[in-house]
Amino acid sequence: MAEASRPHRGPDTALLFTGRPLTAEEAEKAGMVNRVVPRAEWDTATRELAARSAAMPDFGLCQAKRAVNQTLEVQGLYAAVQSVFDIHQTGHGNALSVRGHPILAKLDEMKQKLR
Protein backbone atom coordinates (compact mmCIF):
# COMPACT_ATOMS: atom_id res chain seq x y z
CA MET A 1 0.00 0.00 0.00
CA ALA A 2 2.81 2.45 0.82
CA GLU A 3 4.42 1.80 -2.56
CA ALA A 4 1.23 2.73 -4.42
CA SER A 5 0.90 6.04 -2.59
CA ARG A 6 4.53 7.09 -3.08
CA PRO A 7 4.82 10.24 -5.23
CA HIS A 8 6.17 9.75 -8.74
CA ARG A 9 9.79 10.98 -8.98
CA GLY A 10 10.68 10.30 -12.59
CA PRO A 11 11.65 7.12 -14.36
CA ASP A 12 11.12 3.83 -12.61
CA THR A 13 14.15 2.46 -10.80
CA ALA A 14 13.84 -0.59 -13.05
CA LEU A 15 15.25 1.60 -15.83
CA LEU A 16 18.28 2.32 -13.69
CA PHE A 17 18.74 -1.28 -12.62
CA THR A 18 18.33 -2.83 -16.08
CA GLY A 19 19.90 -0.16 -18.28
CA ARG A 20 16.88 -0.27 -20.60
CA PRO A 21 16.94 2.72 -22.93
CA LEU A 22 14.23 5.29 -22.38
CA THR A 23 12.13 6.36 -25.35
CA ALA A 24 11.62 10.04 -26.03
CA GLU A 25 7.93 9.65 -25.22
CA GLU A 26 8.72 7.99 -21.88
CA ALA A 27 11.16 10.79 -21.03
CA GLU A 28 8.50 13.38 -21.84
CA LYS A 29 5.87 11.58 -19.77
CA ALA A 30 8.30 11.36 -16.82
CA GLY A 31 8.97 15.11 -17.04
CA MET A 32 12.62 14.66 -18.04
CA VAL A 33 12.10 16.67 -21.24
CA ASN A 34 9.53 19.35 -21.94
CA ARG A 35 8.91 18.49 -25.59
CA VAL A 36 9.56 15.70 -28.08
CA VAL A 37 10.34 16.75 -31.64
CA PRO A 38 10.66 14.45 -34.65
CA ARG A 39 14.29 14.09 -35.74
CA ALA A 40 13.60 15.83 -39.07
CA GLU A 41 12.45 18.94 -37.15
CA TRP A 42 15.32 19.15 -34.62
CA ASP A 43 17.20 21.95 -36.38
CA THR A 44 14.12 24.11 -36.90
CA ALA A 45 12.77 23.53 -33.39
CA THR A 46 16.15 24.25 -31.81
CA ARG A 47 16.60 27.47 -33.75
CA GLU A 48 13.07 28.61 -32.89
CA LEU A 49 13.65 27.98 -29.19
CA ALA A 50 17.01 29.78 -29.30
CA ALA A 51 15.45 32.76 -31.14
CA ARG A 52 12.62 33.01 -28.58
CA SER A 53 15.10 32.87 -25.70
CA ALA A 54 17.41 35.42 -27.34
CA ALA A 55 14.50 37.82 -27.76
CA MET A 56 13.87 37.95 -24.01
CA PRO A 57 15.35 40.75 -21.88
CA ASP A 58 18.84 39.84 -20.64
CA PHE A 59 18.20 40.91 -17.06
CA GLY A 60 15.01 38.88 -16.81
CA LEU A 61 16.75 35.78 -18.15
CA CYS A 62 19.62 36.19 -15.71
CA GLN A 63 17.21 36.58 -12.80
CA ALA A 64 15.19 33.52 -13.86
CA LYS A 65 18.36 31.44 -14.19
CA ARG A 66 19.58 32.68 -10.81
CA ALA A 67 16.25 31.79 -9.17
CA VAL A 68 16.26 28.29 -10.65
CA ASN A 69 19.91 27.67 -9.72
CA GLN A 70 19.46 28.93 -6.16
CA THR A 71 16.35 26.80 -5.68
CA LEU A 72 18.17 23.71 -6.92
CA GLU A 73 21.11 24.46 -4.66
CA VAL A 74 18.86 24.88 -1.62
CA GLN A 75 17.42 21.46 -2.46
CA GLY A 76 20.94 19.98 -2.43
CA LEU A 77 21.66 19.68 -6.15
CA TYR A 78 25.41 20.28 -5.84
CA ALA A 79 25.79 17.61 -3.15
CA ALA A 80 23.67 15.18 -5.18
CA VAL A 81 25.71 15.75 -8.34
CA GLN A 82 28.97 15.26 -6.43
CA SER A 83 27.66 12.05 -4.89
CA VAL A 84 26.50 10.64 -8.24
CA PHE A 85 29.80 11.63 -9.89
CA ASP A 86 31.69 9.78 -7.16
CA ILE A 87 29.58 6.66 -7.76
CA HIS A 88 30.05 7.06 -11.52
CA GLN A 89 33.84 7.25 -11.22
CA THR A 90 33.92 4.26 -8.86
CA GLY A 91 31.98 2.31 -11.48
CA HIS A 92 34.58 3.13 -14.13
CA GLY A 93 37.35 2.05 -11.79
CA ASN A 94 35.60 -1.24 -11.12
CA ALA A 95 35.02 -1.86 -14.83
CA LEU A 96 38.68 -1.15 -15.56
CA SER A 97 39.86 -3.61 -12.90
CA VAL A 98 37.31 -6.32 -13.83
CA ARG A 99 37.42 -6.17 -17.63
CA GLY A 100 40.41 -4.00 -18.43
CA HIS A 101 38.19 -1.36 -20.00
CA PRO A 102 36.50 1.58 -18.21
CA ILE A 103 33.02 0.67 -19.49
CA LEU A 104 31.20 -2.64 -18.98
CA ALA A 105 27.77 -2.05 -20.53
CA LYS A 106 27.67 -3.33 -24.11
CA LEU A 107 31.46 -3.41 -24.11
CA ASP A 108 31.84 -5.87 -26.98
CA GLU A 109 29.40 -3.87 -29.12
CA MET A 110 31.29 -0.64 -28.40
CA LYS A 111 34.65 -2.24 -29.21
CA GLN A 112 33.32 -3.30 -32.63
CA LYS A 113 32.19 0.27 -33.38
CA LEU A 114 35.63 1.62 -32.46
CA ARG A 115 37.38 -0.60 -35.01
mmCIF file of C-alpha atoms in Angstrom:
data_model
loop_
_atom_site.group_PDB
_atom_site.id
_atom_site.type_symbol
_atom_site.label_atom_id
_atom_site.label_comp_id
_atom_site.label_asym_id
_atom_site.label_seq_id
_atom_site.Cartn_x
_atom_site.Cartn_y
_atom_site.Cartn_z
ATOM 1 C CA MET A 1 0.000 0.000 0.000
ATOM 2 C CA ALA A 2 2.808 2.450 0.822
ATOM 3 C CA GLU A 3 4.415 1.803 -2.561
ATOM 4 C CA ALA A 4 1.228 2.725 -4.415
ATOM 5 C CA SER A 5 0.898 6.044 -2.593
ATOM 6 C CA ARG A 6 4.526 7.095 -3.079
ATOM 7 C CA PRO A 7 4.819 10.240 -5.229
ATOM 8 C CA HIS A 8 6.169 9.752 -8.738
ATOM 9 C CA ARG A 9 9.785 10.982 -8.978
ATOM 10 C CA GLY A 10 10.676 10.303 -12.593
ATOM 11 C CA PRO A 11 11.645 7.123 -14.361
ATOM 12 C CA ASP A 12 11.117 3.829 -12.614
ATOM 13 C CA THR A 13 14.150 2.462 -10.796
ATOM 14 C CA ALA A 14 13.837 -0.594 -13.049
ATOM 15 C CA LEU A 15 15.246 1.596 -15.830
ATOM 16 C CA LEU A 16 18.283 2.324 -13.694
ATOM 17 C CA PHE A 17 18.736 -1.279 -12.621
ATOM 18 C CA THR A 18 18.327 -2.828 -16.081
ATOM 19 C CA GLY A 19 19.897 -0.157 -18.283
ATOM 20 C CA ARG A 20 16.884 -0.268 -20.600
ATOM 21 C CA PRO A 21 16.939 2.720 -22.928
ATOM 22 C CA LEU A 22 14.225 5.288 -22.375
ATOM 23 C CA THR A 23 12.130 6.355 -25.352
ATOM 24 C CA ALA A 24 11.618 10.042 -26.029
ATOM 25 C CA GLU A 25 7.932 9.655 -25.217
ATOM 26 C CA GLU A 26 8.718 7.993 -21.881
ATOM 27 C CA ALA A 27 11.160 10.790 -21.028
ATOM 28 C CA GLU A 28 8.498 13.376 -21.843
ATOM 29 C CA LYS A 29 5.867 11.575 -19.772
ATOM 30 C CA ALA A 30 8.300 11.363 -16.823
ATOM 31 C CA GLY A 31 8.974 15.111 -17.037
ATOM 32 C CA MET A 32 12.620 14.656 -18.040
ATOM 33 C CA VAL A 33 12.099 16.674 -21.238
ATOM 34 C CA ASN A 34 9.533 19.350 -21.943
ATOM 35 C CA ARG A 35 8.912 18.489 -25.587
ATOM 36 C CA VAL A 36 9.558 15.703 -28.077
ATOM 37 C CA VAL A 37 10.335 16.754 -31.635
ATOM 38 C CA PRO A 38 10.660 14.448 -34.655
ATOM 39 C CA ARG A 39 14.287 14.086 -35.742
ATOM 40 C CA ALA A 40 13.601 15.834 -39.070
ATOM 41 C CA GLU A 41 12.447 18.940 -37.154
ATOM 42 C CA TRP A 42 15.318 19.154 -34.625
ATOM 43 C CA ASP A 43 17.201 21.946 -36.380
ATOM 44 C CA THR A 44 14.121 24.107 -36.903
ATOM 45 C CA ALA A 45 12.767 23.530 -33.386
ATOM 46 C CA THR A 46 16.152 24.254 -31.809
ATOM 47 C CA ARG A 47 16.603 27.472 -33.754
ATOM 48 C CA GLU A 48 13.066 28.613 -32.892
ATOM 49 C CA LEU A 49 13.652 27.983 -29.195
ATOM 50 C CA ALA A 50 17.009 29.785 -29.301
ATOM 51 C CA ALA A 51 15.449 32.756 -31.136
ATOM 52 C CA ARG A 52 12.618 33.013 -28.581
ATOM 53 C CA SER A 53 15.098 32.867 -25.697
ATOM 54 C CA ALA A 54 17.412 35.419 -27.336
ATOM 55 C CA ALA A 55 14.496 37.824 -27.758
ATOM 56 C CA MET A 56 13.872 37.953 -24.006
ATOM 57 C CA PRO A 57 15.352 40.753 -21.884
ATOM 58 C CA ASP A 58 18.835 39.836 -20.642
ATOM 59 C CA PHE A 59 18.198 40.913 -17.057
ATOM 60 C CA GLY A 60 15.006 38.882 -16.813
ATOM 61 C CA LEU A 61 16.745 35.775 -18.154
ATOM 62 C CA CYS A 62 19.618 36.192 -15.708
ATOM 63 C CA GLN A 63 17.213 36.576 -12.797
ATOM 64 C CA ALA A 64 15.188 33.523 -13.858
ATOM 65 C CA LYS A 65 18.361 31.439 -14.189
ATOM 66 C CA ARG A 66 19.577 32.681 -10.814
ATOM 67 C CA ALA A 67 16.251 31.794 -9.174
ATOM 68 C CA VAL A 68 16.265 28.285 -10.646
ATOM 69 C CA ASN A 69 19.905 27.671 -9.720
ATOM 70 C CA GLN A 70 19.457 28.927 -6.159
ATOM 71 C CA THR A 71 16.354 26.802 -5.683
ATOM 72 C CA LEU A 72 18.169 23.706 -6.923
ATOM 73 C CA GLU A 73 21.113 24.458 -4.656
ATOM 74 C CA VAL A 74 18.862 24.879 -1.624
ATOM 75 C CA GLN A 75 17.420 21.456 -2.460
ATOM 76 C CA GLY A 76 20.937 19.984 -2.430
ATOM 77 C CA LEU A 77 21.659 19.684 -6.153
ATOM 78 C CA TYR A 78 25.413 20.276 -5.841
ATOM 79 C CA ALA A 79 25.790 17.609 -3.146
ATOM 80 C CA ALA A 80 23.666 15.184 -5.177
ATOM 81 C CA VAL A 81 25.713 15.748 -8.343
ATOM 82 C CA GLN A 82 28.972 15.261 -6.434
ATOM 83 C CA SER A 83 27.655 12.049 -4.889
ATOM 84 C CA VAL A 84 26.502 10.635 -8.238
ATOM 85 C CA PHE A 85 29.796 11.628 -9.891
ATOM 86 C CA ASP A 86 31.693 9.782 -7.162
ATOM 87 C CA ILE A 87 29.583 6.662 -7.760
ATOM 88 C CA HIS A 88 30.051 7.058 -11.522
ATOM 89 C CA GLN A 89 33.843 7.250 -11.218
ATOM 90 C CA THR A 90 33.919 4.264 -8.860
ATOM 91 C CA GLY A 91 31.977 2.310 -11.483
ATOM 92 C CA HIS A 92 34.576 3.126 -14.128
ATOM 93 C CA GLY A 93 37.351 2.055 -11.788
ATOM 94 C CA ASN A 94 35.605 -1.243 -11.117
ATOM 95 C CA ALA A 95 35.021 -1.855 -14.831
ATOM 96 C CA LEU A 96 38.676 -1.154 -15.556
ATOM 97 C CA SER A 97 39.857 -3.608 -12.896
ATOM 98 C CA VAL A 98 37.311 -6.315 -13.832
ATOM 99 C CA ARG A 99 37.421 -6.166 -17.634
ATOM 100 C CA GLY A 100 40.415 -3.999 -18.426
ATOM 101 C CA HIS A 101 38.195 -1.358 -19.998
ATOM 102 C CA PRO A 102 36.504 1.578 -18.208
ATOM 103 C CA ILE A 103 33.024 0.673 -19.488
ATOM 104 C CA LEU A 104 31.196 -2.639 -18.976
ATOM 105 C CA ALA A 105 27.767 -2.051 -20.531
ATOM 106 C CA LYS A 106 27.668 -3.327 -24.112
ATOM 107 C CA LEU A 107 31.460 -3.415 -24.110
ATOM 108 C CA ASP A 108 31.844 -5.869 -26.980
ATOM 109 C CA GLU A 109 29.403 -3.875 -29.123
ATOM 110 C CA MET A 110 31.291 -0.642 -28.400
ATOM 111 C CA LYS A 111 34.651 -2.239 -29.208
ATOM 112 C CA GLN A 112 33.322 -3.297 -32.633
ATOM 113 C CA LYS A 113 32.188 0.267 -33.384
ATOM 114 C CA LEU A 114 35.628 1.621 -32.459
ATOM 115 C CA ARG A 115 37.382 -0.599 -35.006
#
